[in-house]
CSV table of C-alpha atoms and ligand atoms in Angstrom, one decimal:
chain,number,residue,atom,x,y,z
U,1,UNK,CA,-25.6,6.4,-22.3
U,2,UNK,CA,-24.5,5.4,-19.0
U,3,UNK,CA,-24.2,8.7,-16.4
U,4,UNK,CA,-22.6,9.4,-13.0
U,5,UNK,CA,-21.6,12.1,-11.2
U,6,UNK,CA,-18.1,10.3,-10.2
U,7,UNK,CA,-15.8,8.0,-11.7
U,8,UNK,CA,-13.1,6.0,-10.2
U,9,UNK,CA,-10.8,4.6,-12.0
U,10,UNK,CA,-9.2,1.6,-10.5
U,11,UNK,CA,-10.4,-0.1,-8.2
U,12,UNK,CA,-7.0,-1.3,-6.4
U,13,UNK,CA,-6.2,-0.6,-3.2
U,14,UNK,CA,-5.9,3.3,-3.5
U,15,UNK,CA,-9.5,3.5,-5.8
U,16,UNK,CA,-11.2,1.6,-2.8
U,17,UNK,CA,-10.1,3.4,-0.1
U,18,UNK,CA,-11.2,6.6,-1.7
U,19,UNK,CA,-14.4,4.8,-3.1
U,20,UNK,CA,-14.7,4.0,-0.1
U,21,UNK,CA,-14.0,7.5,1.5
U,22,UNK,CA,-16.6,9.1,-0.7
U,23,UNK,CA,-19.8,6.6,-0.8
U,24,UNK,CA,-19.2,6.9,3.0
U,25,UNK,CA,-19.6,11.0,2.5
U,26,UNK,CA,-22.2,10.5,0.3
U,27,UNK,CA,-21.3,10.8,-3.1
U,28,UNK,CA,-22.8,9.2,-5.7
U,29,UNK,CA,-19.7,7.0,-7.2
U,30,UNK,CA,-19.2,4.6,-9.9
U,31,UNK,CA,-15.6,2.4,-9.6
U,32,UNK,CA,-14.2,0.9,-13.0
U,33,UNK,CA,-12.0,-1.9,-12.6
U,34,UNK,CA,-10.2,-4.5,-14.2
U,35,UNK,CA,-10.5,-8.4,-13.9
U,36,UNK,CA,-8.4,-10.8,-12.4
U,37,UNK,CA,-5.6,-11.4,-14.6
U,38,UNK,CA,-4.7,-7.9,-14.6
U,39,UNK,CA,-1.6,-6.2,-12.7
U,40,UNK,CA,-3.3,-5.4,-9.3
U,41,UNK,CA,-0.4,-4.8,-6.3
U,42,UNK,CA,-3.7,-4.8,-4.1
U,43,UNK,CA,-3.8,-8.7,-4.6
U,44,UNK,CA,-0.2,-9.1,-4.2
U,45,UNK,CA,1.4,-7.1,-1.2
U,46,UNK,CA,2.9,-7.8,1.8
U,47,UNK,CA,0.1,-6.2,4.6
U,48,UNK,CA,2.5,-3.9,6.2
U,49,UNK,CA,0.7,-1.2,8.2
U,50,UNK,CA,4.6,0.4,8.2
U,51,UNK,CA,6.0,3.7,9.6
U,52,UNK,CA,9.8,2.9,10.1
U,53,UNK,CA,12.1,4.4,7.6
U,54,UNK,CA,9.2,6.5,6.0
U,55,UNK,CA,9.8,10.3,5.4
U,56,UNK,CA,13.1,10.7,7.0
U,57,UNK,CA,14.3,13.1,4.1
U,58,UNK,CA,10.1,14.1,3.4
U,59,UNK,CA,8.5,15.2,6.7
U,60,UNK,CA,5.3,15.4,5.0
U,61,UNK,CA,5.4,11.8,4.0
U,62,UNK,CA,6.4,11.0,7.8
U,63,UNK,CA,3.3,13.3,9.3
U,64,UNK,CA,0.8,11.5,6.5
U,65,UNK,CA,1.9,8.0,7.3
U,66,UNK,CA,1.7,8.6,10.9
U,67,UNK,CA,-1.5,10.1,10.0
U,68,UNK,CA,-3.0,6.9,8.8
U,69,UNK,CA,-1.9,4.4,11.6
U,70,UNK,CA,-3.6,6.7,13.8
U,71,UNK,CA,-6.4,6.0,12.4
U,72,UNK,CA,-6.4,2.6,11.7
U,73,UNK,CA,-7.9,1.5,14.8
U,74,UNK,CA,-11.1,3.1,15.0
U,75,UNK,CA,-10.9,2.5,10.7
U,76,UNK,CA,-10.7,-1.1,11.0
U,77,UNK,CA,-13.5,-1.7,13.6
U,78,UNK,CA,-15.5,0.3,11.0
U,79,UNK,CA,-15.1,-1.5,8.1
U,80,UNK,CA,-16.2,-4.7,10.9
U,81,UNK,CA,-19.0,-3.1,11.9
U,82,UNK,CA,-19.9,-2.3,8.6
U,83,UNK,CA,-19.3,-5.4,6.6
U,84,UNK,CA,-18.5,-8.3,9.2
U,85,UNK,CA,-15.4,-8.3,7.4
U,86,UNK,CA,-12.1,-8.4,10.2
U,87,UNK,CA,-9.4,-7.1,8.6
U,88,UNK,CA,-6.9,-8.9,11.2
U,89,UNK,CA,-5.5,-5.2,12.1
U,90,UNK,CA,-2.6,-5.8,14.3
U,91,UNK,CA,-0.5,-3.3,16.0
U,92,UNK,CA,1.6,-4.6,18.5
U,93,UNK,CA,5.0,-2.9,16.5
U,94,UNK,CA,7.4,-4.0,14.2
U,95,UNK,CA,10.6,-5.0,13.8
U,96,UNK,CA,13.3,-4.1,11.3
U,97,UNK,CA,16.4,-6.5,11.5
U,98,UNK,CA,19.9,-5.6,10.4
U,99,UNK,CA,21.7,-8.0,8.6
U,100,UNK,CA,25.2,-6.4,9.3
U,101,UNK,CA,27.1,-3.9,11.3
U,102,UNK,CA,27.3,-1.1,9.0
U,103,UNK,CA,23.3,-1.8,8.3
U,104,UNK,CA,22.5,-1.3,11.7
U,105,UNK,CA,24.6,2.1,12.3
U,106,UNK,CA,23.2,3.6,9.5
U,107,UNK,CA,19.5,2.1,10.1
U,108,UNK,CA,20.0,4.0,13.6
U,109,UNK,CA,20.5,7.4,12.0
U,110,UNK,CA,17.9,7.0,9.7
U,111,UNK,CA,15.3,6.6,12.5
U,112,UNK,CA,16.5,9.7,14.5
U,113,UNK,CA,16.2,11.6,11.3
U,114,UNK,CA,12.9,10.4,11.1
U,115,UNK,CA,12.2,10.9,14.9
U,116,UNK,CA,13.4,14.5,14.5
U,117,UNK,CA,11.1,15.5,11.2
U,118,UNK,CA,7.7,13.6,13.1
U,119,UNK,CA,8.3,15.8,16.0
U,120,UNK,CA,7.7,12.9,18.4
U,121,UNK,CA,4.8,11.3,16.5
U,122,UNK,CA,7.4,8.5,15.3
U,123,UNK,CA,8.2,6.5,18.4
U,124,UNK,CA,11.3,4.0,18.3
U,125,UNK,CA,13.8,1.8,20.1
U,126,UNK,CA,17.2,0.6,18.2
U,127,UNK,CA,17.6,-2.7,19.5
U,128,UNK,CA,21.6,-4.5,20.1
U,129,UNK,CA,22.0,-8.6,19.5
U,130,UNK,CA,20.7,-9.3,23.3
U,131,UNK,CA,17.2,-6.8,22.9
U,132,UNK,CA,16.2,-8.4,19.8
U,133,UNK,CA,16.5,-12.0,20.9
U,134,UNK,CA,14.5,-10.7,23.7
U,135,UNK,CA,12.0,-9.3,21.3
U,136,UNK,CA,12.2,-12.4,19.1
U,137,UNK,CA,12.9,-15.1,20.4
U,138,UNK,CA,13.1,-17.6,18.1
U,139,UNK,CA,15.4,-15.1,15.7
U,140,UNK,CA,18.9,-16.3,14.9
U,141,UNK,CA,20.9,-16.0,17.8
U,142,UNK,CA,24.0,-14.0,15.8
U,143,UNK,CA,21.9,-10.9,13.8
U,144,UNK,CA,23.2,-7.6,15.2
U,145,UNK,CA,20.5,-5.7,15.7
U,146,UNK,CA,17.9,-3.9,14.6
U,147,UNK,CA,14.9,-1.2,15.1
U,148,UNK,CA,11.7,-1.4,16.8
U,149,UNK,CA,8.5,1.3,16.5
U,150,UNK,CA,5.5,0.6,18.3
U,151,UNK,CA,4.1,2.7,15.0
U,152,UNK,CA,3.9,-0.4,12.8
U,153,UNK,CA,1.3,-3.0,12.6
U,154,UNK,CA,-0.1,-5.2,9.9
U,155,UNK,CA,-3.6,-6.5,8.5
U,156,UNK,CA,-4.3,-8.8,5.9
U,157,UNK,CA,-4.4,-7.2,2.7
U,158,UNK,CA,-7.2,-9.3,0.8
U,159,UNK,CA,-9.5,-8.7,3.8
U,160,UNK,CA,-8.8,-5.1,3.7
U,161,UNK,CA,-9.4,-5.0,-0.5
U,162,UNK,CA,-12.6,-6.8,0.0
U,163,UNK,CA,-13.4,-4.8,3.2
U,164,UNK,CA,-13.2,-1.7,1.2
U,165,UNK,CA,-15.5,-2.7,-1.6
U,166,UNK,CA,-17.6,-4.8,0.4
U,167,UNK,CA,-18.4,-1.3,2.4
U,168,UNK,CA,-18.5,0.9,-0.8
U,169,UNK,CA,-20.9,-0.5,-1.9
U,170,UNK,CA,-23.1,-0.8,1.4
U,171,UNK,CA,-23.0,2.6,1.1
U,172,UNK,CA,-24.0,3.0,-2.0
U,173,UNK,CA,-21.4,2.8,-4.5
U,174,UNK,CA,-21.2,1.0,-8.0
U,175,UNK,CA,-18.5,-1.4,-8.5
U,176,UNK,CA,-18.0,-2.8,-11.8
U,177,UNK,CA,-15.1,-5.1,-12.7
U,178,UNK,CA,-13.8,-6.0,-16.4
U,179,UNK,CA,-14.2,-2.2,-17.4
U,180,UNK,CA,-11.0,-1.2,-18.2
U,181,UNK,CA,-11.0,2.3,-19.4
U,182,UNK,CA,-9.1,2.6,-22.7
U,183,UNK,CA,-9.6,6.0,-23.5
U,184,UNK,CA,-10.9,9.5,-21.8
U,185,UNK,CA,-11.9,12.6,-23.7
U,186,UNK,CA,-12.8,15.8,-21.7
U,187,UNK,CA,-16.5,17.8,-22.6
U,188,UNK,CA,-17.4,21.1,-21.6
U,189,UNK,CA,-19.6,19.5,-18.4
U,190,UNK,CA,-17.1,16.3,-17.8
U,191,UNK,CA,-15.9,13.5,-19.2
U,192,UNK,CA,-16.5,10.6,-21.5
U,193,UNK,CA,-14.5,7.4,-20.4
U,194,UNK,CA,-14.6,4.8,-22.9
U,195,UNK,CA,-14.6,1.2,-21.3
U,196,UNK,CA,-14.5,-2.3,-22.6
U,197,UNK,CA,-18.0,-2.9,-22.3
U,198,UNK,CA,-19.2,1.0,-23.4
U,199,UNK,CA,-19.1,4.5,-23.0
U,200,UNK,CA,-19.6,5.9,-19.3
U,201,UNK,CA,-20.3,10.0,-18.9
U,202,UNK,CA,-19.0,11.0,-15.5
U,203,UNK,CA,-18.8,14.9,-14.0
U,204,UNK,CA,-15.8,14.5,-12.1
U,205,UNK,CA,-12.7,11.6,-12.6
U,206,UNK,CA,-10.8,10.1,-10.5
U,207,UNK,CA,-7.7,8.4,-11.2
U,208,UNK,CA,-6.6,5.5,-9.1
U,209,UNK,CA,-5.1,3.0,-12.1
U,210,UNK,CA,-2.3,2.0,-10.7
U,211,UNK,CA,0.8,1.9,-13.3
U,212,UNK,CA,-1.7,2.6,-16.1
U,213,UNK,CA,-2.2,6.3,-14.8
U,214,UNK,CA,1.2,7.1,-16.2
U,215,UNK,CA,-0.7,6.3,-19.4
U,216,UNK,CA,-4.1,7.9,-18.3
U,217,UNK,CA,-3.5,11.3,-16.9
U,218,UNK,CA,-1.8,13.0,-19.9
U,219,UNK,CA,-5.6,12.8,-21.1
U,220,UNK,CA,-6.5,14.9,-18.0
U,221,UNK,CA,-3.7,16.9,-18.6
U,222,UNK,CA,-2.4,15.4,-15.7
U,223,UNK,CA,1.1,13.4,-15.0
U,224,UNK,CA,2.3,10.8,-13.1
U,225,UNK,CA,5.5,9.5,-13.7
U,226,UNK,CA,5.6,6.1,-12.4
U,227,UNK,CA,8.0,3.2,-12.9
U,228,UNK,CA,7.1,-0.6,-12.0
U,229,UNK,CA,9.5,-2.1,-9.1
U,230,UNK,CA,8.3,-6.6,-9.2
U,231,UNK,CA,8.4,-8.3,-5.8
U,232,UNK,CA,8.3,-11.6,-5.1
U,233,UNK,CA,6.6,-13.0,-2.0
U,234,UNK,CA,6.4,-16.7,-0.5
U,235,UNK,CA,4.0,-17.8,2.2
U,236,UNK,CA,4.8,-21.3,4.6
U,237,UNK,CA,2.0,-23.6,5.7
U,238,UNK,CA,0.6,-22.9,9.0
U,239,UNK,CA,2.7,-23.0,12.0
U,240,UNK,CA,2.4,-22.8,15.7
U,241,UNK,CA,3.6,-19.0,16.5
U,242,UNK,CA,7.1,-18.4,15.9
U,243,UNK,CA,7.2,-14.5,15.4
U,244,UNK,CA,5.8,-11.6,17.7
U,245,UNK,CA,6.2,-8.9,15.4
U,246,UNK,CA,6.1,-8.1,11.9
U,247,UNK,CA,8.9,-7.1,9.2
U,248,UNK,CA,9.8,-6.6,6.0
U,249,UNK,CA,11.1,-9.6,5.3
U,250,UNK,CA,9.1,-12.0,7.8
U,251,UNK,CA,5.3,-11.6,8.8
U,252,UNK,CA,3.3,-14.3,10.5
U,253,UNK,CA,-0.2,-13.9,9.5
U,254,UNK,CA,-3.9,-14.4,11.5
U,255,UNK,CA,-4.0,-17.9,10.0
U,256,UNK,CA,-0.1,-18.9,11.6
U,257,UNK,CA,1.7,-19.1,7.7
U,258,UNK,CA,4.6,-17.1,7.3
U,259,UNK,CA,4.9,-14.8,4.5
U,260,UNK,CA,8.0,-14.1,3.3
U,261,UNK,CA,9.8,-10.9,1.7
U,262,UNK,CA,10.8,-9.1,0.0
U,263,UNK,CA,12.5,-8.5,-3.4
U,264,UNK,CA,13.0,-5.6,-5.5
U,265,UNK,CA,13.8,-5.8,-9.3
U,266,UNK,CA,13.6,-4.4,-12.3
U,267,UNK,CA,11.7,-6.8,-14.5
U,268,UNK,CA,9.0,-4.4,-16.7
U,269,UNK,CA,5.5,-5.2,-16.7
U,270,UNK,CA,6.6,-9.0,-15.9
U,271,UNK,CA,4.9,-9.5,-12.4
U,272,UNK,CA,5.6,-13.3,-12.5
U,273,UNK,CA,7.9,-14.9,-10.0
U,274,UNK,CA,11.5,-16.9,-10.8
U,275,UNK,CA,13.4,-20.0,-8.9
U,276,UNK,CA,16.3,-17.3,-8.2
U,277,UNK,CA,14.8,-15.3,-6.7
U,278,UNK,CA,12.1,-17.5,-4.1
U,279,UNK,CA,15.5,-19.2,-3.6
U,280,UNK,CA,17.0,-16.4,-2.3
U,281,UNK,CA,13.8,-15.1,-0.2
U,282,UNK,CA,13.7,-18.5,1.1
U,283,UNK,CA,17.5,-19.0,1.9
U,284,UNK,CA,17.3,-15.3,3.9
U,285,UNK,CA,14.4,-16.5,5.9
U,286,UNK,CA,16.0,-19.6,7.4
U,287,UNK,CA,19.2,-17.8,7.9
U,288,UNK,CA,17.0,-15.0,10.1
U,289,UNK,CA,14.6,-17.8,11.5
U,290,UNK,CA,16.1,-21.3,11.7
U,291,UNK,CA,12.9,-23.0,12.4
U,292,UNK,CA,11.5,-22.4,9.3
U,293,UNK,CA,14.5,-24.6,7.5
U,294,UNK,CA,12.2,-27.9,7.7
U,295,UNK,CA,9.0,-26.4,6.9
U,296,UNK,CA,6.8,-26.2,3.4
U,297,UNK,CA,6.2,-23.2,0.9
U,298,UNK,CA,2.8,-24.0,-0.1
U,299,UNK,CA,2.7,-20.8,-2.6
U,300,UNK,CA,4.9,-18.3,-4.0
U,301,UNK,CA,4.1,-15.1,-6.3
U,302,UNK,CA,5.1,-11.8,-8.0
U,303,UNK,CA,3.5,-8.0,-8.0
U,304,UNK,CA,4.9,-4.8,-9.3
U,305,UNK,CA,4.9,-2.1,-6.8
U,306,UNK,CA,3.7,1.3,-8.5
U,307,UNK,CA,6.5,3.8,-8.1
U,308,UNK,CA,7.4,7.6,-8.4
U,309,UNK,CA,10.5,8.6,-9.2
U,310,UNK,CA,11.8,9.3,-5.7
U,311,UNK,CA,9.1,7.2,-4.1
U,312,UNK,CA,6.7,9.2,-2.5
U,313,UNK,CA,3.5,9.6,-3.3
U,314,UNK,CA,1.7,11.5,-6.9
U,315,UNK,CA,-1.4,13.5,-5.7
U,316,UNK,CA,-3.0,15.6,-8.0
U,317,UNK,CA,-5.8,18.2,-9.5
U,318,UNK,CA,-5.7,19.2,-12.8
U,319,UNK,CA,-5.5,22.5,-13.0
U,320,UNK,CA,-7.1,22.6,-16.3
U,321,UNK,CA,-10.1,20.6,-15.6
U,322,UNK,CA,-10.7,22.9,-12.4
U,323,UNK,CA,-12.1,20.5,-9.9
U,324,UNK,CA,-13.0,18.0,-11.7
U,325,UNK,CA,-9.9,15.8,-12.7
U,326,UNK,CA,-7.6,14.5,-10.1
U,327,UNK,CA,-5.1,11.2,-10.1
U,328,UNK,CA,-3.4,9.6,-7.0
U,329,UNK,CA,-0.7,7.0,-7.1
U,330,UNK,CA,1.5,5.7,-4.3
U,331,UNK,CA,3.7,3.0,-2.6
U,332,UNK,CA,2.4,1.5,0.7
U,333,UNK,CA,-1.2,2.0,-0.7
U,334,UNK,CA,-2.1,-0.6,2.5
U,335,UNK,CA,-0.4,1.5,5.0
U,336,UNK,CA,-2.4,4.7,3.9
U,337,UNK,CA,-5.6,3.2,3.2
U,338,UNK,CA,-7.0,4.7,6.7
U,339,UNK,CA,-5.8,8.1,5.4
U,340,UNK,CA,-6.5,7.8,2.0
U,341,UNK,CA,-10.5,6.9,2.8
U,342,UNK,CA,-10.8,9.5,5.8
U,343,UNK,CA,-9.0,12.0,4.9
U,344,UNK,CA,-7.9,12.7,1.4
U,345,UNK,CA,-11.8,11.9,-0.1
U,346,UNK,CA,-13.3,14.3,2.0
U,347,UNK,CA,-10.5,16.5,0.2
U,348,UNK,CA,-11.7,15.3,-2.9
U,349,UNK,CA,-15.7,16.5,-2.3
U,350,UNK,CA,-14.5,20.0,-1.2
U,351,UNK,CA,-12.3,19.8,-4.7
U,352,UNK,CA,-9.3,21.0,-3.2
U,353,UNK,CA,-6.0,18.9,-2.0
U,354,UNK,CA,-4.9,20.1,1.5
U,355,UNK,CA,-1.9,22.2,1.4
U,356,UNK,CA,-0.2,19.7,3.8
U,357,UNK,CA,0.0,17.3,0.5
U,358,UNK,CA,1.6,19.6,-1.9
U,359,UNK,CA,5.0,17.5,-1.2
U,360,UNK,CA,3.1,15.0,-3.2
U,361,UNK,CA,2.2,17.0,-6.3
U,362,UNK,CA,4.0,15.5,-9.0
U,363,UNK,CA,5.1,19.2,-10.5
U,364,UNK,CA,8.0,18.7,-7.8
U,365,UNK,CA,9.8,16.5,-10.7
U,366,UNK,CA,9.6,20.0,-13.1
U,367,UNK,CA,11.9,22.3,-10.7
M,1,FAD,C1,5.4,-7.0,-3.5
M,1,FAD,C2,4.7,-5.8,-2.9
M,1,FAD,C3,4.6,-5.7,-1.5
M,1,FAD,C4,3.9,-4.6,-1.0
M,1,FAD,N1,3.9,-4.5,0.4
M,1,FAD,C5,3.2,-3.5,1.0
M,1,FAD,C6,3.0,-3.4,2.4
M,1,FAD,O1,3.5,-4.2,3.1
M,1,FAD,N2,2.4,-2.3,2.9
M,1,FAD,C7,1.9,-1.3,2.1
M,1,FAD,O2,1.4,-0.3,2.6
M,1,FAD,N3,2.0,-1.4,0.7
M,1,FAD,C8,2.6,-2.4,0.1
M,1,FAD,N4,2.7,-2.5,-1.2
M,1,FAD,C9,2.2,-1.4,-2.0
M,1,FAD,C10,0.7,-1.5,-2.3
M,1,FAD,O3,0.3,-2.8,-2.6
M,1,FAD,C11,0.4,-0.5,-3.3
M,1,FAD,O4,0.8,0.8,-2.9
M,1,FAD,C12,-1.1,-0.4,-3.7
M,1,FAD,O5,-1.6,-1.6,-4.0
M,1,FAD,C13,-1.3,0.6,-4.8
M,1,FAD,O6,-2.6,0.8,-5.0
M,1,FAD,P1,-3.2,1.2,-6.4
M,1,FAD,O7,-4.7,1.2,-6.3
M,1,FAD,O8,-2.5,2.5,-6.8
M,1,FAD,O9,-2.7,0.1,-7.5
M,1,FAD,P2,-3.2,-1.4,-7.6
M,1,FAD,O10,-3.4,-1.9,-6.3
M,1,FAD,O11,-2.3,-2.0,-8.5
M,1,FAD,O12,-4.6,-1.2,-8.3
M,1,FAD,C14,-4.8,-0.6,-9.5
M,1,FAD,C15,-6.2,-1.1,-10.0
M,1,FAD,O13,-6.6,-0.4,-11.1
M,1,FAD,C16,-7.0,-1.3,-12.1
M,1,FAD,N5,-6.8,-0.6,-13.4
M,1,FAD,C17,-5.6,-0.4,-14.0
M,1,FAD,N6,-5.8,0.2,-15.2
M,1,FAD,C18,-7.1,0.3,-15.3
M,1,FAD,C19,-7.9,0.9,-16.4
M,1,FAD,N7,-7.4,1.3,-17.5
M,1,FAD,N8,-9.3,0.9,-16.2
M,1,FAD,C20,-9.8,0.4,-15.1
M,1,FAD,N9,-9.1,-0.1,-14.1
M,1,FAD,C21,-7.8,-0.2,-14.2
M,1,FAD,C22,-6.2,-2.5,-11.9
M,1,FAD,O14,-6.9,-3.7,-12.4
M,1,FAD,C23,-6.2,-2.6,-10.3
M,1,FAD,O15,-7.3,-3.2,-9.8
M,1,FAD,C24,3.3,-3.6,-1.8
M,1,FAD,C25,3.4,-3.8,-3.2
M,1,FAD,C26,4.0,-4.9,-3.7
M,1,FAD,C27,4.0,-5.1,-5.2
């Protein structure tokens, strides 16, 4: 039978960054993924490396975000040192743009909030009609407004996915695609994880599934409560550089397309995309950037975020497996990759979860 000492499960963007984490701290590590047609929102996201309008009303979800882009510098020279692999890190800020009034007035108390949890970590400037066509130029001349943090970057996210798992397994790690763990039983010494291509034994498991560790940690006697939220994205053909910074809903990438943002709906385990909706996306980004009115969509698609009930991140141990068992799930999985492979995995050899993260253990939906 096949052995390890470690199993991942998931090899998204959250089971590579800790893959990547622990092969790097030399653990012996074997990741179990899926295949292609599979729901992976590593494949589909928008590369946001984004700190505005994150832990206002959680200031350990502000201090962990800030967390990562601080290390996302010296963590994306590594992974191009390590695997030739440039991730296109960019952090030259962001931009959030209000479409209205009222949007901007309450945008602006969210971000003092936030200011006022990060105690001065989170850096930010509101910006009036005049300071963000300064900003951005070729923006619609009549938006109100908006917020600017020198915080946010971006990267592009299929770099960053193959990045991770290019460098995993330079140091040492097993990845093996179309293993899809159906089922895992608990022994006295570990765990058998049944695949689609055999049994694995592993001493310690770690969940990183995506939406399907709703479904796996109750056999852990774990939980994570998760609910899938589809977004739709659409990218232009190349174009000379129209945009500075990124946002939400615009992002010009290393190559010059535009991607274009965002959606949020309710659609089940549907991740495929509609008319109404790239419509919509489309319509919203010529009314914030006129130029883009004669251009080409050369692609368009659909990916389910992986969400908690109240959005923040599920980190956990199982308390009945001792050390052994633990399952992570989270939004902005891009955003805390630098944390999640730096800081969290080391966690995760010692076998204990820093206190700092107990705001994310999922027993806060119990109380
Ligand atoms: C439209 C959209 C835009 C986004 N934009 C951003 C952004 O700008 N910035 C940001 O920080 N985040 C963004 N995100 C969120 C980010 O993509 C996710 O937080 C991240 O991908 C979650 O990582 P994950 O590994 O938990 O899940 P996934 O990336 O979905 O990966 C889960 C992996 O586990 C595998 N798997 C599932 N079940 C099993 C099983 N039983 N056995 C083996 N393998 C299994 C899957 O095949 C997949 O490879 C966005 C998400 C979406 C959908």
């Amino acid at each position: 039978m096949n052995e390890c000492d470690l199993a991942i499960v998931g090899g998204g963007m959250v089971g590579s960054a800790l893959g990547y984490g622990l092969a790097r701290a030399g653990a012996e590590v074997v990741m179990l993924d899926q295949g292609d047609r599979d729901l992976r929102a590593a494949r589909g996201n928008f590369g946001l490396l984004w700190v505005q309008g994150k832990g206002a009303d959680c200031p350990a979800y502000a201090h962990w975000t800030l967390l990562s882009t601080r290390l996302w510098p010296s963590f994306a020279e590594e992974l191009k040192q390590l695997t030739g692999i440039d991730v296109q890190y960019q952090r030259r800020g962001g931009i959030h743009y209000c479409l209205d009034d009222r949007e901007l007035s309450d945008y602006a108390d969210e971000l003092a909030r936030q200011a006022a949890v990060s105690d001065g970590a989170f850096q930010y400037q509101m910006l009036d009609a005049r300071e963000l066509q300064a900003f951005e130029p070729n923006l619609a001349p009549d938006l109100p407004g908006g917020g600017y943090s020198p915080n946010d970057g971006h990267v592009n996210p299929l770099f960053l996915l193959r990045a991770l798992q290019a460098g995993f397994v330079t140091h040492g790690g097993s990845y093996r695609p179309r293993h899809s763990v159906q089922s895992i039983e608990r022994l006295a010494d570990g765990f058998l994880l049944q695949t689609e291509q055999g049994e694995l034994r592993a001493g310690k498991v770690i969940l990183a599934a995506g939406l399907d560790n709703q479904r796996l940690a109750p056999m852990l006697g774990l939980q994570q409560p998760l609910h899938p939220q589809r977004g739709q994205l659409l990218i232009t053909e190349r174009l000379p550089p129209l945009l500075k910074y990124p946002s939400i809903y615009l992002r010009q990438t290393g190559e010059g397309t535009i991607q274009i943002g965002d959606s949020a709906e309710n659609s089940g385990l549907d991740d495929s995309n509609t008319v109404t909706v790239m419509a919509e996306l489309a319509a919203r980004a010529i009314r914030l950037l006129p130029a883009l009115r004669q251009r080409r969509i050369v692609r368009g698609w659909g990916a389910l975020r992986v969400l908690s009930p109240d959005g923040y991140p599920l980190y956990d141990r199982s308390a009945e497996a001792g050390p052994q068992a633990f399952a992570f799930s989270c939004h902005s999985g891009v955003t805390l990759a630098a944390a999640h492979a730096l800081q969290l995995a080391p966690m995760l050899l010692q076998g204990e979860l820093d206190s700092s993260l107990s705001a994310f253990c999922p027993r806060r939906f119990q109380d």
